[in-house]
GROMACS .gro file of C-alpha atoms in nm:
model
  232
    1MET     CA    1  -1.053   2.690  -1.553
    2GLN     CA    2  -1.408   2.569  -1.628
    3LYS     CA    3  -1.421   2.209  -1.805
    4GLN     CA    4  -1.545   2.241  -2.164
    5TYR     CA    5  -1.804   1.987  -2.330
    6ASP     CA    6  -1.891   1.957  -2.677
    7VAL     CA    7  -2.271   1.897  -2.592
    8ILE     CA    8  -2.492   1.954  -2.267
    9VAL     CA    9  -2.823   1.766  -2.268
   10ILE     CA   10  -3.098   1.909  -2.052
   11GLY     CA   11  -3.310   1.623  -1.914
   12GLY     CA   12  -3.248   1.289  -1.858
   13GLY     CA   13  -3.587   1.097  -1.975
   14LEU     CA   14  -3.564   0.837  -2.258
   15ILE     CA   15  -3.496   1.116  -2.516
   16GLY     CA   16  -3.220   1.322  -2.322
   17LEU     CA   17  -3.047   0.970  -2.245
   18SER     CA   18  -3.076   0.830  -2.602
   19LEU     CA   19  -2.917   1.150  -2.726
   20ALA     CA   20  -2.576   1.166  -2.501
   21TRP     CA   21  -2.551   0.807  -2.596
   22ARG     CA   22  -2.530   0.828  -2.983
   23LEU     CA   23  -2.371   1.162  -2.930
   24SER     CA   24  -2.108   0.988  -2.703
   25ARG     CA   25  -2.074   0.696  -2.949
   26SER     CA   26  -1.954   1.000  -3.193
   27SER     CA   27  -1.670   1.092  -2.956
   28ALA     CA   28  -1.871   1.385  -2.837
   29ARG     CA   29  -1.785   1.486  -2.480
   30VAL     CA   30  -2.139   1.529  -2.357
   31LEU     CA   31  -2.248   1.650  -1.998
   32LEU     CA   32  -2.630   1.508  -1.903
   33ILE     CA   33  -2.805   1.736  -1.629
   34ASP     CA   34  -3.120   1.609  -1.462
   35ARG     CA   35  -3.340   1.779  -1.244
   36GLY     CA   36  -3.386   1.471  -1.050
   37GLU     CA   37  -3.282   1.130  -1.113
   38PRO     CA   38  -3.269   0.997  -1.471
   39GLY     CA   39  -3.548   0.843  -1.630
   40GLN     CA   40  -3.813   0.874  -1.311
   41GLU     CA   41  -4.067   1.104  -1.453
   42ALA     CA   42  -4.245   1.004  -1.786
   43SER     CA   43  -4.023   0.747  -1.898
   44HIS     CA   44  -4.047   0.596  -1.572
   45ALA     CA   45  -4.457   0.606  -1.616
   46GLY     CA   46  -4.481   0.550  -1.949
   47GLY     CA   47  -4.690   0.241  -2.111
   48GLY     CA   48  -4.412   0.180  -2.384
   49MET     CA   49  -4.637   0.187  -2.692
   50ILE     CA   50  -4.474   0.280  -3.017
   51ALA     CA   51  -4.783   0.440  -3.161
   52ASP     CA   52  -4.739   0.538  -3.493
   53LEU     CA   53  -5.035   0.440  -3.641
   54ASP     CA   54  -5.246   0.605  -3.403
   55PRO     CA   55  -5.523   0.805  -3.572
   56VAL     CA   56  -5.516   1.120  -3.365
   57LEU     CA   57  -5.163   1.124  -3.412
   58PRO     CA   58  -5.093   1.495  -3.602
   59ALA     CA   59  -5.051   1.458  -3.992
   60GLU     CA   60  -4.772   1.676  -3.977
   61LEU     CA   61  -4.589   1.416  -3.735
   62SER     CA   62  -4.688   1.071  -3.942
   63GLU     CA   63  -4.387   1.041  -4.142
   64PHE     CA   64  -4.158   1.131  -3.876
   65ALA     CA   65  -4.326   0.894  -3.638
   66HIS     CA   66  -4.324   0.625  -3.892
   67ARG     CA   67  -3.956   0.665  -3.949
   68SER     CA   68  -3.862   0.666  -3.575
   69ALA     CA   69  -4.088   0.351  -3.540
   70LYS     CA   70  -3.884   0.139  -3.808
   71LEU     CA   71  -3.568   0.253  -3.642
   72TYR     CA   72  -3.653   0.112  -3.295
   73PRO     CA   73  -3.560  -0.286  -3.369
   74SER     CA   74  -3.217  -0.177  -3.468
   75PHE     CA   75  -3.175   0.095  -3.164
   76VAL     CA   76  -3.276  -0.180  -2.942
   77SER     CA   77  -3.033  -0.421  -3.062
   78GLU     CA   78  -2.746  -0.211  -3.023
   79LEU     CA   79  -2.844  -0.083  -2.729
   80ALA     CA   80  -2.879  -0.437  -2.583
   81SER     CA   81  -2.552  -0.542  -2.727
   82GLU     CA   82  -2.325  -0.260  -2.588
   83ALA     CA   83  -2.510  -0.244  -2.229
   84GLU     CA   84  -2.542  -0.642  -2.226
   85CYS     CA   85  -2.882  -0.595  -2.079
   86ALA     CA   86  -3.233  -0.750  -2.204
   87ILE     CA   87  -3.459  -0.523  -2.375
   88ASP     CA   88  -3.826  -0.605  -2.352
   89LEU     CA   89  -3.933  -0.511  -2.746
   90ARG     CA   90  -4.267  -0.664  -2.869
   91GLU     CA   91  -4.415  -0.693  -3.179
   92ASP     CA   92  -4.715  -0.863  -3.127
   93GLY     CA   93  -4.914  -0.571  -3.258
   94VAL     CA   94  -5.250  -0.400  -3.097
   95ILE     CA   95  -5.590  -0.462  -3.090
   96ALA     CA   96  -5.728  -0.093  -3.099
   97PHE     CA   97  -6.115  -0.029  -3.045
   98GLU     CA   98  -6.185   0.335  -3.224
   99GLN     CA   99  -6.521   0.535  -3.138
  100HIS     CA  100  -6.511   0.628  -3.528
  101PRO     CA  101  -6.382   0.408  -3.810
  102ILE     CA  102  -6.063   0.469  -3.997
  103ALA     CA  103  -5.945   0.402  -4.306
  104ALA     CA  104  -5.729   0.074  -4.364
  105SER     CA  105  -5.360   0.157  -4.444
  106GLU     CA  106  -5.025  -0.023  -4.426
  107GLY     CA  107  -5.023  -0.181  -4.079
  108ILE     CA  108  -5.385  -0.135  -4.021
  109ARG     CA  109  -5.658  -0.361  -4.080
  110ALA     CA  110  -6.024  -0.399  -3.970
  111ILE     CA  111  -6.102  -0.672  -3.770
  112THR     CA  112  -6.434  -0.862  -3.663
  113ALA     CA  113  -6.513  -0.906  -3.318
  114ALA     CA  114  -6.468  -1.283  -3.399
  115GLU     CA  115  -6.123  -1.238  -3.497
  116ALA     CA  116  -6.030  -0.990  -3.211
  117LEU     CA  117  -6.181  -1.263  -2.977
  118ALA     CA  118  -5.944  -1.553  -3.175
  119LEU     CA  119  -5.613  -1.316  -3.082
  120GLU     CA  120  -5.728  -1.283  -2.730
  121PRO     CA  121  -6.024  -1.476  -2.595
  122ARG     CA  122  -6.067  -1.293  -2.279
  123LEU     CA  123  -6.168  -0.984  -2.444
  124SER     CA  124  -6.478  -0.828  -2.369
  125ILE     CA  125  -6.566  -0.687  -2.690
  126PRO     CA  126  -6.692  -0.340  -2.710
  127PRO     CA  127  -6.944  -0.184  -2.962
  128ASP     CA  128  -6.668   0.022  -3.133
  129PRO     CA  129  -6.522  -0.088  -3.451
  130ALA     CA  130  -6.178  -0.285  -3.381
  131TYR     CA  131  -5.866  -0.292  -3.549
  132ALA     CA  132  -5.527  -0.489  -3.592
  133MET     CA  133  -5.265  -0.242  -3.591
  134GLN     CA  134  -4.888  -0.362  -3.648
  135GLU     CA  135  -4.717  -0.164  -3.396
  136ARG     CA  136  -4.465  -0.230  -3.129
  137ALA     CA  137  -4.405  -0.186  -2.756
  138VAL     CA  138  -4.084  -0.183  -2.575
  139ASP     CA  139  -4.058  -0.173  -2.173
  140PRO     CA  140  -3.915   0.210  -2.123
  141ARG     CA  141  -3.789   0.082  -1.765
  142ASP     CA  142  -3.565  -0.164  -1.957
  143LEU     CA  143  -3.447   0.111  -2.187
  144VAL     CA  144  -3.331   0.359  -1.920
  145ALA     CA  145  -3.161   0.097  -1.744
  146ALA     CA  146  -2.983   0.004  -2.029
  147LEU     CA  147  -2.904   0.345  -2.172
  148LEU     CA  148  -2.739   0.427  -1.803
  149VAL     CA  149  -2.558   0.106  -1.838
  150ALA     CA  150  -2.411   0.221  -2.201
  151LEU     CA  151  -2.310   0.577  -2.067
  152HIS     CA  152  -2.143   0.467  -1.764
  153LYS     CA  153  -1.950   0.263  -1.989
  154ARG     CA  154  -1.852   0.554  -2.206
  155ALA     CA  155  -1.768   0.784  -1.908
  156VAL     CA  156  -2.053   1.027  -2.002
  157GLU     CA  157  -2.076   1.235  -1.716
  158ILE     CA  158  -2.444   1.292  -1.548
  159VAL     CA  159  -2.527   1.570  -1.278
  160THR     CA  160  -2.855   1.485  -1.107
  161GLY     CA  161  -3.042   1.688  -0.858
  162GLU     CA  162  -2.971   1.988  -1.040
  163ALA     CA  163  -3.252   2.170  -1.214
  164VAL     CA  164  -3.114   2.416  -1.535
  165VAL     CA  165  -3.243   2.738  -1.472
  166LYS     CA  166  -3.092   2.936  -1.777
  167MET     CA  167  -2.958   2.856  -2.118
  168VAL     CA  168  -2.659   3.090  -2.199
  169ALA     CA  169  -2.615   3.256  -2.526
  170THR     CA  170  -2.305   3.443  -2.649
  171HIS     CA  171  -2.332   3.648  -2.946
  172GLY     CA  172  -2.632   3.480  -3.055
  173HIS     CA  173  -2.480   3.130  -2.978
  174ALA     CA  174  -2.487   2.897  -2.722
  175SER     CA  175  -2.257   2.871  -2.447
  176GLY     CA  176  -2.367   2.677  -2.187
  177VAL     CA  177  -2.633   2.688  -1.926
  178LEU     CA  178  -2.715   2.780  -1.563
  179THR     CA  179  -2.856   2.546  -1.291
  180GLU     CA  180  -2.916   2.645  -0.936
  181ARG     CA  181  -2.584   2.547  -0.804
  182ALA     CA  182  -2.324   2.572  -1.085
  183SER     CA  183  -2.291   2.701  -1.421
  184TYR     CA  184  -2.163   2.478  -1.746
  185ALA     CA  185  -2.000   2.553  -2.068
  186ALA     CA  186  -2.035   2.412  -2.449
  187PRO     CA  187  -2.110   2.552  -2.763
  188ARG     CA  188  -2.410   2.289  -2.769
  189VAL     CA  189  -2.718   2.289  -2.574
  190VAL     CA  190  -3.015   2.057  -2.627
  191ASN     CA  191  -3.315   2.086  -2.432
  192CYS     CA  192  -3.475   1.771  -2.365
  193ALA     CA  193  -3.637   1.863  -2.053
  194GLY     CA  194  -4.001   1.741  -2.171
  195ALA     CA  195  -4.280   1.873  -1.945
  196TRP     CA  196  -4.030   2.126  -1.779
  197ALA     CA  197  -3.886   2.243  -2.094
  198ALA     CA  198  -4.051   2.574  -2.124
  199GLN     CA  199  -3.944   2.657  -1.782
  200ILE     CA  200  -3.608   2.690  -1.862
  201ALA     CA  201  -3.520   3.074  -1.933
  202GLY     CA  202  -3.410   3.106  -2.274
  203ALA     CA  203  -3.607   2.815  -2.408
  204LYS     CA  204  -3.889   2.981  -2.554
  205LEU     CA  205  -4.049   2.643  -2.616
  206PRO     CA  206  -4.460   2.608  -2.640
  207THR     CA  207  -4.469   2.319  -2.406
  208LEU     CA  208  -4.759   2.256  -2.113
  209PRO     CA  209  -4.744   1.983  -1.855
  210VAL     CA  210  -5.039   1.802  -1.876
  211LYS     CA  211  -5.164   1.528  -1.639
  212GLY     CA  212  -5.224   1.153  -1.733
  213HIS     CA  213  -5.366   0.843  -1.575
  214MET     CA  214  -5.279   0.478  -1.601
  215VAL     CA  215  -5.441   0.179  -1.471
  216ALA     CA  216  -5.248  -0.186  -1.387
  217LEU     CA  217  -5.451  -0.460  -1.347
  218ALA     CA  218  -5.385  -0.781  -1.258
  219PHE     CA  219  -5.526  -1.130  -1.433
  220PRO     CA  220  -5.606  -1.431  -1.269
  221GLU     CA  221  -5.478  -1.601  -1.580
  222GLU     CA  222  -5.232  -1.538  -1.871
  223LEU     CA  223  -5.368  -1.389  -2.151
  224ALA     CA  224  -5.342  -1.481  -2.484
  225MET     CA  225  -5.130  -1.231  -2.655
  226THR     CA  226  -4.912  -0.988  -2.549
  227SER     CA  227  -4.972  -0.691  -2.742
  228ALA     CA  228  -5.145  -0.422  -2.614
  229LEU     CA  229  -5.508  -0.319  -2.600
  230ARG     CA  230  -5.649   0.032  -2.680
  231GLU     CA  231  -5.967   0.210  -2.676
  232GLU     CA  232  -6.018   0.557  -2.757
   0.00000   0.00000   0.00000
Protein backbone atom coordinates (compact mmCIF):
# COMPACT_ATOMS: atom_id res chain seq x y z
CA MET A 1 0.00 0.00 0.00
CA GLN A 2 1.39 3.41 -0.97
CA LYS A 3 2.41 5.62 1.94
CA GLN A 4 0.25 8.69 2.39
CA TYR A 5 1.62 12.08 3.43
CA ASP A 6 -0.22 15.20 4.57
CA VAL A 7 1.88 17.52 2.40
CA ILE A 8 4.45 17.07 -0.35
CA VAL A 9 6.90 19.95 -0.78
CA ILE A 10 8.65 20.14 -4.15
CA GLY A 11 12.08 21.75 -3.93
CA GLY A 12 14.70 21.78 -1.22
CA GLY A 13 15.83 25.39 -1.32
CA LEU A 14 15.36 27.75 1.61
CA ILE A 15 11.66 28.21 0.87
CA GLY A 16 10.90 24.50 0.61
CA LEU A 17 13.05 23.59 3.63
CA SER A 18 11.52 26.37 5.74
CA LEU A 19 7.99 25.34 4.78
CA ALA A 20 8.69 21.69 5.55
CA TRP A 21 10.08 22.67 8.95
CA ARG A 22 7.06 24.81 9.84
CA LEU A 23 4.62 22.13 8.72
CA SER A 24 6.46 19.46 10.70
CA ARG A 25 6.20 21.65 13.80
CA SER A 26 2.43 21.47 13.33
CA SER A 27 2.63 17.66 13.32
CA ALA A 28 2.07 17.33 9.58
CA ARG A 29 3.53 14.29 7.82
CA VAL A 30 5.75 15.99 5.26
CA LEU A 31 7.68 14.64 2.30
CA LEU A 32 10.22 16.94 0.64
CA ILE A 33 11.48 16.07 -2.85
CA ASP A 34 14.50 17.73 -4.47
CA ARG A 35 15.83 17.24 -7.99
CA GLY A 36 19.40 17.31 -6.65
CA GLU A 37 20.64 17.95 -3.14
CA PRO A 38 18.83 20.37 -0.78
CA GLY A 39 20.14 23.91 -0.71
CA GLN A 40 22.63 23.54 -3.57
CA GLU A 41 21.07 25.85 -6.16
CA ALA A 42 20.07 29.50 -5.56
CA SER A 43 20.15 29.02 -1.79
CA HIS A 44 23.82 28.06 -2.00
CA ALA A 45 24.84 30.98 -4.21
CA GLY A 46 22.64 33.76 -2.78
CA GLY A 47 24.19 36.74 -1.04
CA GLY A 48 21.71 36.60 1.83
CA MET A 49 20.48 40.18 1.51
CA ILE A 50 17.03 40.66 3.05
CA ALA A 51 16.35 43.56 0.71
CA ASP A 52 12.85 44.69 1.68
CA LEU A 53 13.84 48.35 1.19
CA ASP A 54 15.25 47.91 -2.33
CA PRO A 55 13.75 50.72 -4.48
CA VAL A 56 13.32 48.37 -7.46
CA LEU A 57 11.04 46.09 -5.43
CA PRO A 58 7.60 45.99 -7.14
CA ALA A 59 5.01 47.98 -5.19
CA GLU A 60 2.72 44.95 -5.07
CA LEU A 61 5.34 43.07 -3.03
CA SER A 62 6.36 45.91 -0.71
CA GLU A 63 4.10 45.17 2.26
CA PHE A 64 4.72 41.43 1.96
CA ALA A 65 8.49 42.01 1.90
CA HIS A 66 8.41 44.31 4.95
CA ARG A 67 6.35 41.84 6.98
CA SER A 68 8.64 38.98 5.96
CA ALA A 69 11.78 40.92 6.90
CA LYS A 70 10.37 41.74 10.35
CA LEU A 71 9.81 38.02 11.00
CA TYR A 72 13.41 37.05 10.24
CA PRO A 73 14.92 37.60 13.73
CA SER A 74 12.35 35.36 15.44
CA PHE A 75 12.55 32.81 12.61
CA VAL A 76 16.34 32.60 12.90
CA SER A 77 16.23 32.51 16.70
CA GLU A 78 13.73 29.63 16.80
CA LEU A 79 15.59 27.66 14.14
CA ALA A 80 19.01 28.15 15.72
CA SER A 81 17.65 27.04 19.09
CA GLU A 82 16.02 23.89 17.73
CA ALA A 83 18.88 22.90 15.44
CA GLU A 84 21.56 23.97 17.94
CA CYS A 85 23.40 25.63 15.06
CA ALA A 86 24.85 29.12 14.76
CA ILE A 87 23.20 31.27 12.07
CA ASP A 88 24.91 34.48 10.97
CA LEU A 89 22.18 37.16 10.94
CA ARG A 90 23.50 40.69 10.68
CA GLU A 91 21.62 43.92 11.39
CA ASP A 92 24.27 46.47 10.45
CA GLY A 93 22.33 47.85 7.51
CA VAL A 94 23.31 48.68 3.95
CA ILE A 95 25.09 51.53 2.21
CA ALA A 96 23.32 51.83 -1.14
CA PHE A 97 24.41 53.93 -4.12
CA GLU A 98 21.44 54.53 -6.40
CA GLN A 99 21.51 55.83 -9.97
CA HIS A 100 18.52 58.07 -9.24
CA PRO A 101 17.47 59.86 -6.05
CA ILE A 102 14.90 58.00 -3.94
CA ALA A 103 12.52 59.34 -1.32
CA ALA A 104 13.44 58.98 2.33
CA SER A 105 11.13 56.66 4.26
CA GLU A 106 11.13 54.45 7.33
CA GLY A 107 14.48 52.69 7.32
CA ILE A 108 15.96 54.78 4.47
CA ARG A 109 17.87 58.06 4.83
CA ALA A 110 20.11 59.97 2.46
CA ILE A 111 23.72 60.29 3.58
CA THR A 112 26.62 62.41 2.41
CA ALA A 113 29.88 61.07 1.04
CA ALA A 114 31.50 62.02 4.37
CA GLU A 115 28.90 60.01 6.29
CA ALA A 116 29.42 57.01 4.02
CA LEU A 117 33.18 57.22 4.57
CA ALA A 118 32.65 57.50 8.32
CA LEU A 119 30.76 54.20 8.17
CA GLU A 120 33.33 52.55 5.89
CA PRO A 121 36.60 54.47 5.37
CA ARG A 122 37.82 52.08 2.65
CA LEU A 123 35.02 53.02 0.25
CA SER A 124 35.67 54.56 -3.13
CA ILE A 125 32.69 56.87 -3.40
CA PRO A 126 30.84 56.79 -6.77
CA PRO A 127 29.00 59.89 -8.02
CA ASP A 128 25.58 58.36 -7.34
CA PRO A 129 23.42 59.44 -4.36
CA ALA A 130 24.18 57.45 -1.20
CA TYR A 131 21.65 56.07 1.27
CA ALA A 132 21.77 54.17 4.56
CA MET A 133 19.17 51.40 4.66
CA GLN A 134 18.24 49.43 7.76
CA GLU A 135 18.23 46.04 6.10
CA ARG A 136 19.44 42.73 7.48
CA ALA A 137 21.63 40.08 5.89
CA VAL A 138 21.83 36.37 6.66
CA ASP A 139 24.15 33.57 5.62
CA PRO A 140 21.92 31.32 3.48
CA ARG A 141 24.26 28.35 3.87
CA ASP A 142 23.90 28.60 7.65
CA LEU A 143 20.13 28.56 7.20
CA VAL A 144 20.23 25.50 4.94
CA ALA A 145 22.48 23.60 7.35
CA ALA A 146 20.28 24.44 10.34
CA LEU A 147 17.07 23.54 8.52
CA LEU A 148 18.44 20.15 7.48
CA VAL A 149 19.41 19.42 11.09
CA ALA A 150 15.98 20.49 12.34
CA LEU A 151 14.18 18.38 9.72
CA HIS A 152 16.31 15.37 10.61
CA LYS A 153 15.41 15.80 14.28
CA ARG A 154 11.72 15.82 13.31
CA ALA A 155 12.15 12.74 11.09
CA VAL A 156 10.93 14.57 7.98
CA GLU A 157 11.47 12.42 4.90
CA ILE A 158 13.63 13.95 2.16
CA VAL A 159 13.96 12.37 -1.28
CA THR A 160 16.97 13.61 -3.24
CA GLY A 161 18.09 13.15 -6.82
CA GLU A 162 14.52 12.87 -8.14
CA ALA A 163 12.92 15.56 -10.28
CA VAL A 164 9.16 15.92 -9.96
CA VAL A 165 7.75 15.80 -13.48
CA LYS A 166 4.03 16.09 -12.76
CA MET A 167 1.62 17.26 -10.08
CA VAL A 168 -1.28 14.81 -9.97
CA ALA A 169 -4.88 15.93 -9.41
CA THR A 170 -7.96 13.81 -8.83
CA HIS A 171 -11.42 15.37 -9.26
CA GLY A 172 -9.84 18.80 -9.31
CA HIS A 173 -7.84 18.35 -6.11
CA ALA A 174 -4.18 17.54 -5.53
CA SER A 175 -3.50 13.88 -4.88
CA GLY A 176 0.28 13.61 -5.22
CA VAL A 177 3.21 13.84 -7.61
CA LEU A 178 5.10 11.78 -10.14
CA THR A 179 8.88 11.84 -10.29
CA GLU A 180 11.26 10.30 -12.78
CA ARG A 181 11.30 7.15 -10.63
CA ALA A 182 8.19 6.88 -8.48
CA SER A 183 4.83 8.29 -7.41
CA TYR A 184 3.99 9.83 -4.03
CA ALA A 185 0.56 10.56 -2.55
CA ALA A 186 -0.66 13.56 -0.56
CA PRO A 187 -3.80 15.74 -0.58
CA ARG A 188 -1.66 18.89 -0.56
CA VAL A 189 1.29 19.68 -2.83
CA VAL A 190 3.37 22.87 -2.64
CA ASN A 191 5.60 23.79 -5.57
CA CYS A 192 8.78 25.41 -4.21
CA ALA A 193 10.95 24.44 -7.17
CA GLY A 194 12.07 28.00 -7.89
CA ALA A 195 13.48 28.44 -11.39
CA TRP A 196 12.25 24.95 -12.31
CA ALA A 197 8.69 25.43 -11.01
CA ALA A 198 7.11 25.93 -14.43
CA GLN A 199 8.74 22.81 -15.85
CA ILE A 200 6.52 20.58 -13.73
CA ALA A 201 3.40 19.42 -15.58
CA GLY A 202 0.27 20.79 -13.96
CA ALA A 203 2.05 23.73 -12.34
CA LYS A 204 0.99 26.50 -14.77
CA LEU A 205 3.36 29.04 -13.19
CA PRO A 206 4.81 31.95 -15.22
CA THR A 207 8.38 31.49 -13.98
CA LEU A 208 11.49 31.87 -16.10
CA PRO A 209 15.07 31.08 -15.02
CA VAL A 210 17.53 33.98 -15.28
CA LYS A 211 21.30 34.01 -14.97
CA GLY A 212 22.94 35.98 -12.18
CA HIS A 213 26.54 36.90 -11.50
CA MET A 214 28.43 37.25 -8.24
CA VAL A 215 31.92 38.54 -7.52
CA ALA A 216 33.86 37.56 -4.38
CA LEU A 217 36.52 40.02 -3.27
CA ALA A 218 39.43 39.44 -0.90
CA PHE A 219 40.51 42.49 1.11
CA PRO A 220 44.01 42.84 2.58
CA GLU A 221 42.51 44.27 5.75
CA GLU A 222 39.19 43.93 7.56
CA LEU A 223 36.51 46.41 6.61
CA ALA A 224 35.16 48.73 9.27
CA MET A 225 31.59 47.51 8.87
CA THR A 226 30.02 44.15 8.10
CA SER A 227 27.05 45.53 6.19
CA ALA A 228 26.45 45.02 2.50
CA LEU A 229 27.38 47.61 -0.10
CA ARG A 230 25.07 47.85 -3.08
CA GLU A 231 25.34 49.86 -6.28
CA GLU A 232 22.46 49.91 -8.75
